[in-house]
Amino acid sequence: MELKDILVHVDRTERCRARLDIAFALAQRHEAHLVGLYVESHSDVPDFIPGGSLARASEKARNLGVKLARDFNDRAKQKGISAEWRQVDQAGLGLNDVPDQVIINSHHADLVILGQHDPDSEDAATPDDLPDLVVLGAGRPVLVIPYAGRFDLAEIRALVAWNAGREATRAVNDALPFLKRADKVIVLAVNPRGGRDSGHGDIPCADICTHLARHGVRAEAQHLAAEDVQVGDLLLSRAADEGVNLMVAGAFQRSRVRERVLGGVTRHLLKHMTVPVLMSR
């Protein structure tokens, strides 16, 4: 798969600039069309305020969108990137409607770029669980950028979290545009069950590394046994030890019945990530 359409979610936060830096760099590197999506939620405006105040609040939100659009388009023009700005500002659009708008626009993109939720952020126009819901609903790979730290994906050092399951398989396939350009790729299985029936084969991660090699990706197979350590913590620890700047992981649900509940490892990575994480489901 090639990256030809990239969607980046734009919000009011200071950290959005770092997300846009990565989005513009990826669009330039892959010669992709970049869409900046700004969804204005009005749920942070109390129902009881006077009509005049409500109108001023709406005008302020629209003016902010105009400024963000101008900055986005100016930057795209300077870099010579094909780009467009999409602003969703509908009357009555609530906080819970924001993920749905992002998901709808994600259906026409090869990659979606979001920001990790910052628990200290004062932005009331973006729901806390936006990454969770978009990862589950977009049907596209989602690159989540941490709210702290500086990241440059010009030289990629990737860690693939591998469990031989469907979600991990999808994530590896969706990550190929990144892995093919990577200087270093590690495929790591944590507590793999032995035997070919498990999907891991006689040597954990060997089969998927062979598959990647046929795509021109040189990957190192690793596996760890650590029953007493949380898998999410182990993955993040190994990423730090290996100097990784991109993690690739399948997004797992805790329950097949409850579509909007993520599994423990997925939620842990989204909450505690220290590097950008590319997730697919």
Coordinates of C-alpha atoms in Angstrom, one line a residue:
M1 CA 0.0 0.0 0.0
E2 CA 1.1 3.5 -0.8
L3 CA 0.3 6.6 1.2
K4 CA -1.6 8.9 -1.2
D5 CA -4.2 10.4 1.1
I6 CA -3.3 11.5 4.6
L7 CA -5.9 12.9 7.1
V8 CA -4.6 14.9 10.1
H9 CA -7.0 15.9 12.9
V10 CA -6.4 19.6 13.9
D11 CA -7.5 21.0 17.3
R12 CA -6.9 24.0 19.5
T13 CA -4.1 22.5 21.6
E14 CA -0.5 23.7 21.5
R15 CA 0.7 20.1 20.7
C16 CA -1.2 20.2 17.5
R17 CA 1.8 21.9 15.9
A18 CA 4.0 18.8 16.5
R19 CA 1.3 16.6 14.9
L20 CA 1.1 18.8 11.9
D21 CA 4.9 18.8 11.6
I22 CA 4.8 15.0 11.2
A23 CA 1.8 15.1 8.9
F24 CA 3.4 17.6 6.5
A25 CA 6.7 15.7 6.5
L26 CA 5.0 12.4 5.7
A27 CA 2.9 14.0 2.9
Q28 CA 6.0 15.5 1.4
R29 CA 8.0 12.3 1.6
H30 CA 5.3 10.1 0.2
E31 CA 4.0 12.8 -2.3
A32 CA 0.6 12.4 -0.7
H33 CA -2.4 14.6 -0.6
L34 CA -2.9 16.0 3.0
V35 CA -6.3 16.8 4.5
G36 CA -6.5 19.0 7.6
L37 CA -9.7 18.3 9.5
Y38 CA -11.0 20.7 12.1
V39 CA -14.2 19.7 13.9
E40 CA -15.6 22.5 16.1
S41 CA -17.6 21.1 19.0
H42 CA -20.1 23.5 20.7
S43 CA -20.6 21.3 23.7
D44 CA -18.3 23.5 25.8
V45 CA -20.8 26.4 25.6
P46 CA -23.4 26.1 28.5
D47 CA -27.0 26.0 27.5
F48 CA -28.0 28.8 30.0
I49 CA -25.8 31.6 28.6
P50 CA -27.6 34.5 26.9
G51 CA -28.1 34.4 23.2
G52 CA -25.7 37.2 22.5
S53 CA -22.9 35.4 24.4
L54 CA -23.6 32.2 22.5
A55 CA -23.3 34.1 19.2
R56 CA -20.0 35.6 20.3
A57 CA -18.7 32.2 21.4
S58 CA -19.7 30.7 18.0
E59 CA -18.1 33.6 16.1
K60 CA -14.9 33.2 18.2
A61 CA -14.8 29.5 17.2
R62 CA -15.3 30.3 13.6
N63 CA -12.5 32.9 13.7
L64 CA -10.2 30.3 15.2
G65 CA -11.0 27.9 12.4
V66 CA -10.3 30.6 9.8
K67 CA -6.9 31.2 11.4
L68 CA -6.0 27.5 11.6
A69 CA -7.1 27.1 8.0
R70 CA -4.9 30.0 6.9
D71 CA -1.9 28.7 8.7
F72 CA -2.4 25.2 7.3
N73 CA -2.9 26.4 3.7
D74 CA 0.1 28.8 3.9
R75 CA 2.3 26.0 5.2
A76 CA 1.2 23.6 2.5
K77 CA 1.9 26.2 -0.2
Q78 CA 5.3 26.9 1.2
K79 CA 6.2 23.2 1.1
G80 CA 4.6 22.6 -2.3
I81 CA 2.2 20.0 -0.9
S82 CA -1.2 19.1 -2.3
A83 CA -3.6 19.9 0.5
E84 CA -7.1 20.8 1.5
W85 CA -8.8 22.2 4.6
R86 CA -12.0 20.7 5.9
Q87 CA -13.9 22.4 8.7
V88 CA -17.0 20.9 10.3
D89 CA -18.9 23.6 12.3
Q90 CA -22.5 22.6 12.5
A91 CA -25.1 24.0 14.9
G92 CA -25.7 21.5 17.7
L93 CA -22.6 19.5 17.1
G94 CA -21.7 18.0 20.4
L95 CA -18.6 16.6 21.9
N96 CA -19.7 13.0 21.3
D97 CA -20.2 13.8 17.6
V98 CA -16.5 14.7 17.0
P99 CA -15.3 11.1 16.7
D100 CA -18.0 10.3 14.2
Q101 CA -16.9 13.2 12.0
V102 CA -13.3 12.1 12.1
I103 CA -14.3 8.5 11.3
I104 CA -16.4 9.6 8.3
N105 CA -13.6 11.6 6.8
S106 CA -11.1 8.8 7.6
H107 CA -12.9 6.5 5.1
H108 CA -11.2 8.2 2.2
A109 CA -7.7 8.3 3.6
D110 CA -4.7 5.9 3.6
L111 CA -3.6 7.1 7.0
V112 CA -5.1 9.0 9.9
I113 CA -3.0 11.1 12.3
L114 CA -4.3 12.0 15.7
G115 CA -2.9 13.3 19.0
Q116 CA -2.8 11.3 22.2
H117 CA -5.2 12.7 24.9
D118 CA -3.4 15.0 27.3
P119 CA -4.9 14.7 30.8
D120 CA -3.7 18.2 31.6
S121 CA -5.2 19.8 28.5
E122 CA -7.9 22.5 28.8
D123 CA -9.2 21.8 25.4
A124 CA -12.9 21.0 25.9
A125 CA -13.7 20.6 22.2
T126 CA -12.0 17.3 21.8
P127 CA -13.3 14.1 23.6
D128 CA -10.8 12.2 25.8
D129 CA -11.4 9.0 24.0
L130 CA -11.1 10.3 20.4
P131 CA -8.1 8.0 19.6
D132 CA -9.8 5.0 21.0
L133 CA -13.0 5.5 19.0
V134 CA -11.2 6.4 15.7
V135 CA -8.9 3.4 16.0
L136 CA -11.9 1.1 16.4
G137 CA -14.1 2.8 13.8
A138 CA -12.0 4.2 11.0
G139 CA -11.0 1.0 9.2
R140 CA -7.8 2.7 8.4
P141 CA -4.3 2.7 10.1
V142 CA -4.2 5.5 12.8
L143 CA -0.9 7.1 13.8
V144 CA -1.2 8.5 17.3
I145 CA 1.3 11.2 18.3
P146 CA 2.2 11.5 22.1
Y147 CA 1.2 14.7 23.8
A148 CA 4.8 15.1 25.2
G149 CA 8.2 14.9 23.4
R150 CA 9.5 15.8 20.0
F151 CA 9.5 13.2 17.2
D152 CA 11.0 13.0 13.8
L153 CA 10.1 10.1 11.5
A154 CA 12.6 11.0 8.8
E155 CA 14.7 8.1 10.0
I156 CA 12.4 5.3 11.2
R157 CA 13.4 2.8 13.9
A158 CA 10.3 0.6 14.3
L159 CA 9.1 -1.9 16.9
V160 CA 6.3 -4.3 15.7
A161 CA 4.3 -5.8 18.5
W162 CA 3.5 -9.3 17.1
N163 CA 1.2 -11.9 18.5
A164 CA 0.4 -13.7 15.2
G165 CA -3.2 -12.6 15.3
R166 CA -5.5 -10.9 12.9
E167 CA -5.1 -7.3 14.2
A168 CA -1.3 -7.6 14.3
T169 CA -1.3 -9.0 10.8
R170 CA -3.4 -6.0 9.6
A171 CA -1.1 -3.6 11.4
V172 CA 2.1 -5.0 9.8
N173 CA 0.5 -4.7 6.3
D174 CA -0.7 -1.2 6.9
A175 CA 2.7 -0.2 8.3
L176 CA 4.6 -1.3 5.1
P177 CA 5.0 2.2 3.8
F178 CA 6.9 3.0 7.0
L179 CA 8.7 -0.3 7.4
K180 CA 10.1 -0.2 3.8
R181 CA 11.8 3.1 4.6
A182 CA 12.9 2.1 8.1
D183 CA 16.6 1.9 9.1
K184 CA 15.7 -0.6 11.8
V185 CA 12.8 -3.0 12.3
I186 CA 12.3 -5.2 15.3
V187 CA 9.4 -7.7 15.5
L188 CA 8.8 -8.6 19.1
A189 CA 6.5 -11.4 20.5
V190 CA 5.8 -11.4 24.2
N191 CA 5.1 -14.7 25.9
P192 CA 4.5 -16.5 22.6
R193 CA 2.9 -20.0 22.7
G194 CA 5.0 -22.6 21.0
G195 CA 4.0 -24.8 18.0
R196 CA 2.8 -24.0 14.5
D197 CA -0.8 -24.2 15.6
S198 CA -0.3 -21.0 17.6
G199 CA 0.6 -19.0 14.5
H200 CA 4.1 -18.3 15.8
G201 CA 5.8 -21.3 14.2
D202 CA 8.8 -23.1 15.5
I203 CA 10.7 -19.8 16.0
P204 CA 8.5 -16.9 17.1
C205 CA 8.4 -14.0 14.6
A206 CA 10.5 -15.8 12.1
D207 CA 7.7 -16.3 9.6
I208 CA 6.5 -12.7 9.6
C209 CA 10.1 -11.5 9.3
T210 CA 10.5 -13.7 6.2
H211 CA 7.3 -12.2 4.8
L212 CA 8.6 -8.7 5.4
A213 CA 11.9 -9.6 3.8
R214 CA 10.0 -10.4 0.6
H215 CA 8.8 -6.8 0.7
G216 CA 12.4 -5.5 1.1
V217 CA 12.1 -5.0 4.8
R218 CA 15.0 -6.3 6.9
A219 CA 13.5 -7.2 10.3
E220 CA 15.0 -8.7 13.4
A221 CA 12.9 -11.4 15.2
Q222 CA 12.8 -11.2 19.0
H223 CA 10.7 -12.8 21.7
L224 CA 10.5 -12.5 25.4
A225 CA 9.0 -14.5 28.2
A226 CA 7.8 -12.3 31.1
E227 CA 4.6 -13.6 32.7
D228 CA 4.9 -11.3 35.7
V229 CA 5.2 -8.0 33.6
Q230 CA 2.4 -6.2 31.9
V231 CA 2.7 -6.6 28.2
G232 CA 2.2 -2.8 27.5
D233 CA 5.0 -1.9 29.9
L234 CA 7.3 -4.4 28.4
L235 CA 6.7 -3.1 24.9
L236 CA 7.4 0.5 26.0
S237 CA 10.5 -0.5 27.9
R238 CA 11.9 -2.4 24.9
A239 CA 11.1 0.5 22.7
A240 CA 13.2 2.7 24.9
D241 CA 16.0 0.2 25.1
E242 CA 16.2 -0.1 21.4
G243 CA 16.0 3.6 20.6
V244 CA 12.7 3.1 18.7
N245 CA 10.7 6.1 17.4
L246 CA 7.7 4.2 16.0
M247 CA 5.7 1.4 17.4
V248 CA 3.3 -0.7 15.2
A249 CA 0.5 -2.6 17.0
G250 CA -2.8 -4.2 16.3
A251 CA -5.7 -2.6 18.2
F252 CA -7.6 -5.2 20.3
Q253 CA -11.1 -5.1 21.7
R254 CA -11.7 -6.4 25.2
S255 CA -15.1 -7.7 24.1
R256 CA -16.5 -8.6 20.7
V257 CA -19.9 -7.5 21.9
R258 CA -19.0 -4.1 23.2
E259 CA -17.6 -2.5 20.0
R260 CA -16.2 0.6 21.8
V261 CA -14.2 -1.0 24.5
L262 CA -10.5 -1.6 23.8
G263 CA -8.3 -4.4 25.2
G264 CA -5.9 -3.8 28.0
V265 CA -2.7 -3.6 26.0
T266 CA -4.2 -1.3 23.4
R267 CA -5.5 1.1 26.1
H268 CA -2.2 1.0 28.0
L269 CA -0.3 2.0 24.9
L270 CA -2.7 4.8 24.1
K271 CA -2.4 6.1 27.6
H272 CA 1.3 5.7 28.3
M273 CA 2.9 5.9 24.8
T274 CA 6.3 7.5 24.7
V275 CA 6.7 7.2 20.9
P276 CA 4.2 7.5 18.0
V277 CA 2.1 4.4 17.7
L278 CA 0.6 3.1 14.4
M279 CA -2.5 1.1 15.1
S280 CA -4.8 -0.9 12.9
R281 CA -7.8 -3.1 13.6

